[in-house]
Amino acid sequence: MSRPLGIAAIGYAFMGKAHSHAWRNVGAYFDVPAIEQRVLVGRDTAQVSDAAARYGWAESATDWRQVIGRDDVDIVDICAPGWLHAEIAIAALQAGKHVLAEKPLSNTLAESEAMVSAAQVARELGVQSMIGFNYRRVPALAYARQLIAAGRLGTVLQVRASYLQDWLSDRSAPMSWRLRKETAGSGALGDIASHAIDQVQYLLSDTVTEASGRLHTFVGHRPGPDGVEEVTVDDAVWATLSLAGGAVASVEASRVATGRKNSLRIEVYGSGGSLAFDLERLNELEFLDATDPAAEQGSRRIVVTEPEHPYVNAWWPQGHVIGWEHTFTHQIRDFLMAIRDGTPPSPSFEDGLQVQRVMAAIEESAADKSALLQA
Amino acid sequence: MSRPLGIAAIGYAFMGKAHSHAWRNVGAYFDVPAIEQRVLVGRDTAQVSDAAARYGWAESATDWRQVIGRDDVDIVDICAPGWLHAEIAIAALQAGKHVLAEKPLSNTLAESEAMVSAAQVARELGVQSMIGFNYRRVPALAYARQLIAAGRLGTVLQVRASYLQDWLSDRSAPMSWRLRKETAGSGALGDIASHAIDQVQYLLSDTVTEASGRLHTFVGHRPGPDGVEEVTVDDAVWATLSLAGGAVASVEASRVATGRKNSLRIEVYGSGGSLAFDLERLNELEFLDATDPAAEQGSRRIVVTEPEHPYVNAWWPQGHVIGWEHTFTHQIRDFLMAIRDGTPPSPSFEDGLQVQRVMAAIEESAADKSALLQA
Amino acid sequence: MSRPLGIAAIGYAFMGKAHSHAWRNVGAYFDVPAIEQRVLVGRDTAQVSDAAARYGWAESATDWRQVIGRDDVDIVDICAPGWLHAEIAIAALQAGKHVLAEKPLSNTLAESEAMVSAAQVARELGVQSMIGFNYRRVPALAYARQLIAAGRLGTVLQVRASYLQDWLSDRSAPMSWRLRKETAGSGALGDIASHAIDQVQYLLSDTVTEASGRLHTFVGHRPGPDGVEEVTVDDAVWATLSLAGGAVASVEASRVATGRKNSLRIEVYGSGGSLAFDLERLNELEFLDATDPAAEQGSRRIVVTEPEHPYVNAWWPQGHVIGWEHTFTHQIRDFLMAIRDGTPPSPSFEDGLQVQRVMAAIEESAADKSALLQA
Amino acid sequence: MSRPLGIAAIGYAFMGKAHSHAWRNVGAYFDVPAIEQRVLVGRDTAQVSDAAARYGWAESATDWRQVIGRDDVDIVDICAPGWLHAEIAIAALQAGKHVLAEKPLSNTLAESEAMVSAAQVARELGVQSMIGFNYRRVPALAYARQLIAAGRLGTVLQVRASYLQDWLSDRSAPMSWRLRKETAGSGALGDIASHAIDQVQYLLSDTVTEASGRLHTFVGHRPGPDGVEEVTVDDAVWATLSLAGGAVASVEASRVATGRKNSLRIEVYGSGGSLAFDLERLNELEFLDATDPAAEQGSRRIVVTEPEHPYVNAWWPQGHVIGWEHTFTHQIRDFLMAIRDGTPPSPSFEDGLQVQRVMAAIEESAADKSALLQA
């Protein structure tokens, strides 16, 4: 690797800003291959030019097709909306560029399957790909997975995963592309429950085999710029998932949970212990060791800032907490290391597709399943 | 009411001990009609005699049929197991005794319907009946209901109720009558999810119309005194409930949630605010007022020990917390006041039957509903 | 012990109500000698008669001198204000009655010393005495002491104890006997800091040898029935205490800590671990074991409701929390067991005197000790 | 301001790394004057060269005197140890460079006074200076100050500030320059209590006029490279501070508080409300509004991630927490804005000197003040 890897990022909104932070900072904390932030791509010439300057990119551009063809671009980081993922990712992989795609993998199963096929072909040629389930890089969750894998929870029986937000609990909140099935694919299901589903499989190193669930839209119509429009995605979703290893997980996601801003909460219960995590306190992990004497047992509030914890050694002394954005820094660290080593990064596009299959099964089961009460 | 009301309690185990505490203490804190703890009934002569002496009862007896016929008994408090409820309650009501029955109302829908019929007949004659969903008398939950009824949460959209225990997370825990369908009716569903279901309807002053759910037994066989036996009830249950008023509630109950000893947790999300409660901290209620300025919003940890809070004025100064057993003291206080006033106490046997109908709908829906993942 | 022990309680206000609860219930939960609530003593004939009926006393009386002379009274429980303690306690002990005195032992060092002398004489004759630092009987704190004594914290270095209330943060709160030096002795110091001081010595099984501190009255005048009066006691106190074993404890108590209703918080830091407790969550204890691997360390939230925890086996299953009033039930349980066994109960009047010596040293040091900032 | 401001940072260890992060990122989030990271200064040629490359600096150097003379350097950021502060800062100010100095201002009152003099002379010439009490830029604390200034707490009466760490609770932890008076000035007092003292004055917009306190060294000797050495600074400090406005603050800092890694905890109690904060949860602020109806009062857990909160709008959507390092980003943002506007930044060197005067008063009062207990 004689010259720095050239990076192109597509999208400069929320995710583009967060990914840029990661590219700009990863080298200050981790021993990764040298990179250069070559070009930031967006639709609005002026805005993308301004964002590129702020976020540390050498240039900006508006045509992603041209950018993925550039010789000085080695990695394409897709932060565009979901409906563009398949087209960009497949083209980039075919152009021999390593691809990091934000979640969800795409808006449809068919597109995701095509992306997986492209990734498999590219992988044979040494071209890597990864999906951005960034919460796998929260130190507390990465550490939780280690504890489970090491058997500290015994046999995992039950998982409770919820992702609660509240930006739609206000009935007058306006219509947006996120509330239309054509553009968003689904609502809370794809946007946030997907993170919870991925975590269940990630933490348990296991696979969902069966799902049942329910979707609900509390507010069916919302004001748009041209009048009232119908909301065609779910505000909330509830599901139970069966895992191959015998565990059962409940997943609940909502955009109307007033007062919860970004609360991905996960509880894992095993025969030998339990864990609990909340994204609003992402530097903490609760761990109960059921093999302690009964009188001494209690949920330990671990402040996940010890050098022994995943990723933490790169940062600050104990008790100095890190922020949400560094989940992306860690993600890019791992992506770059995989590229350096020529090993497939994780989570793969296949992992992204598996999450979408779980979502599809939830939607299928949601069609018909509740029982009326007997009179 | 010229002489003290005579009380007979049937059952001296866990619930009998708790109810005895309430009968023994209610008059020291509340201005209720005078009562006398006349007789405690149980099957074992020696044990019930000892329990009666400890718990403040004047006498003990072993034949409940004889006791409910005594002239000096006005109230029959049924703390016996569920499979005895119907027979005792109906006989007592027919004998003109007011009846307080522990939950669940009974083990079958048919028995519960018969109990409701008996209660309706008796009520016409001024004979009262009540089911012991004691958590309605937790001050924090009674206050939560007041806040909701006063509109402080706006329109309630979503409820999350869970009841987590862990006494079965140990695979070697022994078989017992609670794990056999014939004696227990169901597992976590009837024992603890029933409380959660009752709370959903109580807090929202609303009625469940539709349910879907799933039951699971993690450990199918357990050691009994005569060898391994099959567990025929659920270890855990998950359900979503639709309420007449438009809200959706999730209910999850488990006996394998390692580290959770008695955690009935309830979260209520409305358009104007939210509430959260955990029985392991029963003197606290979290309340978020979404009409506060955004910067000042936060979940308030209310210590529910102010004189303005329900039931609290009878007890101690602010910040002096009360225990779980006083939910029964409050329950008996309300039961006695209803008898004094000749008004039907709440929750009624009908309320108990409604909870069982919800449970039946969950069981029905659980029979067939999950979707396999696509290959 | 052929007949039940006869009890007389003096005082029927807050403490009298709490002690009555304990006498009424102790036998239902613990195997103690039989007792009878013979007589409740108070100044107001009608009120004490009413209180006696509510709280389970056979009779009431207004002359404590006569009562302590009764042959059917074996134990005198002093719930009267502090300025009466010495006179009653000494007379009762001299009459051969076992004495339980509420804290503080008395309002002056001299009175307390006289009480100790009387207790020592009586003890030689088999007449027992005890001071009511009831928080020693919080299961979580009794368990904390066991952990420390067992070396689970290594060498204790530092203790932080605070007792925060807020009933005086309102500038218009009225004058009362608690705010006059003549009647109350001191303010936050004697009323609540005394509990914190006792806990420091109790938890560490150690003795304070040296103290320095400061007292402050934030609101110097308050409205009385006959006009504005001067407040002559402290609203808040701060102190550091040196213990014989080398630890240093800080103590802070306040009646103006807005929002803290009854928060006795204690943190203990040792070379091998730490503990934290808050009376507003009296069923919980936080314990950190510093000998756990660094990555797994965290403050454990122990729900102190296991049968292995002190006093708990008498009550309810795990996770069913108890209330503040049972600290008195436990206290009386231990007092009765000591009487049965003929052993001196703990804490003794000497322990009460020691706490007052610490308070006297704080007051002494508070007289002159701060440094003005250099200009 | 026609060309970017040139920055030189002196020191590349813990603070240098944190400040570098801030310089590298401030422009991506805030509209500040353009800057360039020109040169990083350190003693070790190889190490500082490596650090400069990692942290985004154009060059490295080993002679700070030469660097402060460079024309392309406009700002000198002093991250060197305290004993170097005075010399560097005074020279840099005299060279016409704006200076940001890490806290403590210096190790002695005399040096600090000289620095203040130099800052005052420079200020007249438009050359700015600032001391790095970075916790003033925690959004939750900046917001807390706004709430207090707006009167939401009424009259502030009492403050409790503690800063607890535990890296010395292990008796075998080695000797270091931080434990010698000559190099460190003091122990917990200057290192961490200084932050707490600054916060008290900052939050209340008030000034300490009087102090009393105590210092203690729990472990008097520690292993050094050449044998056991004497520890000549404090492990822990306790103090009470009187503020000009009538409030009283307690300050406690410790390096032996096992399990507390970086817990700066501040509680503020006023006649109309209270606040609580813990640095280990730096995105949260607890606020109790005592003007709410009593039954509804409770400490609100505000997640300080709303766009209305100080500094937050630059970052992420609600509920996406930020890390400790951004306190420095905000500090530099404010420093740059002050330079742009030609206004003195805050906190000034005078503010730093005032904190040191408080520390000196604590040390003075600590010399003699405790009372032995009466025998």
PDB file of N, CA and C in Angstrom, chain A residues 143 147 152 287-289 292-303 306 308-309, chain C residues 143 147 152 287-289 292-303 306 308-309:
ATOM      1  N   TYR A 143     -18.179  -5.104  23.873  1.00  0.00           N
ATOM      2  CA  TYR A 143     -17.765  -5.821  25.084  1.00  0.00           C
ATOM      3  C   TYR A 143     -18.850  -6.799  25.537  1.00  0.00           C
ATOM      4  N   LEU A 147     -18.489 -10.813  26.374  1.00  0.00           N
ATOM      5  CA  LEU A 147     -18.928 -11.483  27.599  1.00  0.00           C
ATOM      6  C   LEU A 147     -19.824 -12.678  27.268  1.00  0.00           C
ATOM      7  N   ARG A 152     -20.108 -15.891  29.876  1.00  0.00           N
ATOM      8  CA  ARG A 152     -20.387 -15.255  31.170  1.00  0.00           C
ATOM      9  C   ARG A 152     -21.880 -15.145  31.472  1.00  0.00           C
ATOM     10  N   PHE A 287     -24.136  -5.332  33.918  1.00  0.00           N
ATOM     11  CA  PHE A 287     -23.816  -6.767  33.860  1.00  0.00           C
ATOM     12  C   PHE A 287     -24.109  -7.393  35.213  1.00  0.00           C
ATOM     13  N   LEU A 288     -24.897  -8.424  35.207  1.00  0.00           N
ATOM     14  CA  LEU A 288     -25.151  -9.185  36.437  1.00  0.00           C
ATOM     15  C   LEU A 288     -24.582 -10.583  36.269  1.00  0.00           C
ATOM     16  N   ASP A 289     -23.732 -10.953  37.218  1.00  0.00           N
ATOM     17  CA  ASP A 289     -23.118 -12.274  37.207  1.00  0.00           C
ATOM     18  C   ASP A 289     -23.884 -13.157  38.186  1.00  0.00           C
ATOM     19  N   ASP A 292     -22.206 -15.097  41.127  1.00  0.00           N
ATOM     20  CA  ASP A 292     -21.839 -14.477  42.411  1.00  0.00           C
ATOM     21  C   ASP A 292     -22.762 -15.030  43.507  1.00  0.00           C
ATOM     22  N   PRO A 293     -22.319 -15.004  44.768  1.00  0.00           N
ATOM     23  CA  PRO A 293     -23.234 -15.404  45.842  1.00  0.00           C
ATOM     24  C   PRO A 293     -24.520 -14.576  45.784  1.00  0.00           C
ATOM     25  N   ALA A 294     -25.640 -15.201  46.103  1.00  0.00           N
ATOM     26  CA  ALA A 294     -26.935 -14.527  45.946  1.00  0.00           C
ATOM     27  C   ALA A 294     -26.967 -13.163  46.624  1.00  0.00           C
ATOM     28  N   ALA A 295     -26.416 -13.082  47.831  1.00  0.00           N
ATOM     29  CA  ALA A 295     -26.503 -11.824  48.581  1.00  0.00           C
ATOM     30  C   ALA A 295     -25.698 -10.706  47.930  1.00  0.00           C
ATOM     31  N   GLU A 296     -24.723 -11.066  47.133  1.00  0.00           N
ATOM     32  CA  GLU A 296     -23.834 -10.062  46.520  1.00  0.00           C
ATOM     33  C   GLU A 296     -24.197  -9.743  45.073  1.00  0.00           C
ATOM     34  N   GLN A 297     -25.179 -10.448  44.551  1.00  0.00           N
ATOM     35  CA  GLN A 297     -25.526 -10.214  43.156  1.00  0.00           C
ATOM     36  C   GLN A 297     -26.197  -8.860  42.953  1.00  0.00           C
ATOM     37  N   GLY A 298     -25.889  -8.281  41.840  1.00  0.00           N
ATOM     38  CA  GLY A 298     -26.541  -7.035  41.495  1.00  0.00           C
ATOM     39  C   GLY A 298     -26.067  -6.614  40.130  1.00  0.00           C
ATOM     40  N   SER A 299     -26.874  -5.845  39.478  1.00  0.00           N
ATOM     41  CA  SER A 299     -26.506  -5.377  38.157  1.00  0.00           C
ATOM     42  C   SER A 299     -25.359  -4.385  38.311  1.00  0.00           C
ATOM     43  N   ARG A 300     -24.224  -4.715  37.715  1.00  0.00           N
ATOM     44  CA  ARG A 300     -23.062  -3.825  37.811  1.00  0.00           C
ATOM     45  C   ARG A 300     -23.155  -2.752  36.743  1.00  0.00           C
ATOM     46  N   ARG A 301     -23.033  -1.523  37.141  1.00  0.00           N
ATOM     47  CA  ARG A 301     -22.932  -0.431  36.168  1.00  0.00           C
ATOM     48  C   ARG A 301     -21.459  -0.298  35.801  1.00  0.00           C
ATOM     49  N   ILE A 302     -21.096  -0.929  34.685  1.00  0.00           N
ATOM     50  CA  ILE A 302     -19.718  -0.834  34.217  1.00  0.00           C
ATOM     51  C   ILE A 302     -19.575   0.431  33.371  1.00  0.00           C
ATOM     52  N   VAL A 303     -18.661   1.294  33.757  1.00  0.00           N
ATOM     53  CA  VAL A 303     -18.334   2.442  32.909  1.00  0.00           C
ATOM     54  C   VAL A 303     -17.298   1.923  31.906  1.00  0.00           C
ATOM     55  N   GLU A 306     -12.418   1.549  30.311  1.00  0.00           N
ATOM     56  CA  GLU A 306     -11.145   0.956  30.726  1.00  0.00           C
ATOM     57  C   GLU A 306     -10.315   0.606  29.483  1.00  0.00           C
ATOM     58  N   GLU A 308      -8.955  -2.027  28.830  1.00  0.00           N
ATOM     59  CA  GLU A 308      -9.252  -3.397  28.430  1.00  0.00           C
ATOM     60  C   GLU A 308     -10.506  -3.488  27.554  1.00  0.00           C
ATOM     61  N   HIS A 309     -11.307  -2.462  27.529  1.00  0.00           N
ATOM     62  CA  HIS A 309     -12.546  -2.520  26.739  1.00  0.00           C
ATOM     63  C   HIS A 309     -12.259  -2.280  25.259  1.00  0.00           C
TER      64      HIS A 309
ATOM     65  N   TYR C 143     -26.197  -5.176  56.161  1.00  0.00           N
ATOM     66  CA  TYR C 143     -25.421  -6.008  55.237  1.00  0.00           C
ATOM     67  C   TYR C 143     -24.120  -5.308  54.837  1.00  0.00           C
ATOM     68  N   LEU C 147     -20.280  -6.738  55.037  1.00  0.00           N
ATOM     69  CA  LEU C 147     -19.300  -6.750  53.937  1.00  0.00           C
ATOM     70  C   LEU C 147     -17.990  -6.099  54.367  1.00  0.00           C
ATOM     71  N   ARG C 152     -14.396  -7.164  52.570  1.00  0.00           N
ATOM     72  CA  ARG C 152     -14.693  -7.063  51.136  1.00  0.00           C
ATOM     73  C   ARG C 152     -14.347  -5.689  50.557  1.00  0.00           C
ATOM     74  N   PHE C 287     -22.578  -1.923  45.529  1.00  0.00           N
ATOM     75  CA  PHE C 287     -21.328  -2.529  45.978  1.00  0.00           C
ATOM     76  C   PHE C 287     -20.411  -2.717  44.779  1.00  0.00           C
ATOM     77  N   LEU C 288     -19.214  -2.193  44.886  1.00  0.00           N
ATOM     78  CA  LEU C 288     -18.212  -2.410  43.844  1.00  0.00           C
ATOM     79  C   LEU C 288     -17.081  -3.237  44.420  1.00  0.00           C
ATOM     80  N   ASP C 289     -16.784  -4.330  43.762  1.00  0.00           N
ATOM     81  CA  ASP C 289     -15.705  -5.203  44.191  1.00  0.00           C
ATOM     82  C   ASP C 289     -14.492  -4.910  43.311  1.00  0.00           C
ATOM     83  N   ASP C 292     -12.565  -7.623  41.255  1.00  0.00           N
ATOM     84  CA  ASP C 292     -13.012  -8.127  39.952  1.00  0.00           C
ATOM     85  C   ASP C 292     -12.047  -7.631  38.875  1.00  0.00           C
ATOM     86  N   PRO C 293     -11.963  -8.337  37.738  1.00  0.00           N
ATOM     87  CA  PRO C 293     -11.137  -7.813  36.642  1.00  0.00           C
ATOM     88  C   PRO C 293     -11.599  -6.402  36.261  1.00  0.00           C
ATOM     89  N   ALA C 294     -10.662  -5.542  35.904  1.00  0.00           N
ATOM     90  CA  ALA C 294     -10.985  -4.131  35.670  1.00  0.00           C
ATOM     91  C   ALA C 294     -12.144  -3.959  34.694  1.00  0.00           C
ATOM     92  N   ALA C 295     -12.146  -4.735  33.625  1.00  0.00           N
ATOM     93  CA  ALA C 295     -13.184  -4.558  32.603  1.00  0.00           C
ATOM     94  C   ALA C 295     -14.567  -4.910  33.113  1.00  0.00           C
ATOM     95  N   GLU C 296     -14.636  -5.734  34.135  1.00  0.00           N
ATOM     96  CA  GLU C 296     -15.929  -6.202  34.643  1.00  0.00           C
ATOM     97  C   GLU C 296     -16.384  -5.455  35.881  1.00  0.00           C
ATOM     98  N   GLN C 297     -15.554  -4.561  36.380  1.00  0.00           N
ATOM     99  CA  GLN C 297     -15.928  -3.846  37.595  1.00  0.00           C
ATOM    100  C   GLN C 297     -17.061  -2.868  37.346  1.00  0.00           C
ATOM    101  N   GLY C 298     -17.917  -2.795  38.316  1.00  0.00           N
ATOM    102  CA  GLY C 298     -18.973  -1.805  38.252  1.00  0.00           C
ATOM    103  C   GLY C 298     -19.744  -1.842  39.551  1.00  0.00           C
ATOM    104  N   SER C 299     -20.376  -0.740  39.844  1.00  0.00           N
ATOM    105  CA  SER C 299     -21.158  -0.680  41.063  1.00  0.00           C
ATOM    106  C   SER C 299     -22.368  -1.580  40.891  1.00  0.00           C
ATOM    107  N   ARG C 300     -22.463  -2.587  41.743  1.00  0.00           N
ATOM    108  CA  ARG C 300     -23.599  -3.508  41.665  1.00  0.00           C
ATOM    109  C   ARG C 300     -24.787  -2.921  42.418  1.00  0.00           C
ATOM    110  N   ARG C 301     -25.903  -2.861  41.782  1.00  0.00           N
ATOM    111  CA  ARG C 301     -27.138  -2.496  42.468  1.00  0.00           C
ATOM    112  C   ARG C 301     -27.741  -3.774  43.051  1.00  0.00           C
ATOM    113  N   ILE C 302     -27.435  -3.989  44.324  1.00  0.00           N
ATOM    114  CA  ILE C 302     -27.980  -5.164  45.005  1.00  0.00           C
ATOM    115  C   ILE C 302     -29.367  -4.814  45.542  1.00  0.00           C
ATOM    116  N   VAL C 303     -30.360  -5.576  45.137  1.00  0.00           N
ATOM    117  CA  VAL C 303     -31.682  -5.433  45.738  1.00  0.00           C
ATOM    118  C   VAL C 303     -31.660  -6.296  47.004  1.00  0.00           C
ATOM    119  N   GLU C 306     -32.896 -10.629  49.499  1.00  0.00           N
ATOM    120  CA  GLU C 306     -32.603 -12.068  49.462  1.00  0.00           C
ATOM    121  C   GLU C 306     -32.707 -12.643  50.876  1.00  0.00           C
ATOM    122  N   GLU C 308     -30.706 -14.372  52.354  1.00  0.00           N
ATOM    123  CA  GLU C 308     -29.393 -14.298  53.011  1.00  0.00           C
ATOM    124  C   GLU C 308     -29.132 -12.932  53.638  1.00  0.00           C
ATOM    125  N   HIS C 309     -29.890 -11.941  53.291  1.00  0.00           N
ATOM    126  CA  HIS C 309     -29.644 -10.601  53.833  1.00  0.00           C
ATOM    127  C   HIS C 309     -30.224 -10.471  55.245  1.00  0.00           C
TER     128      HIS C 309
END
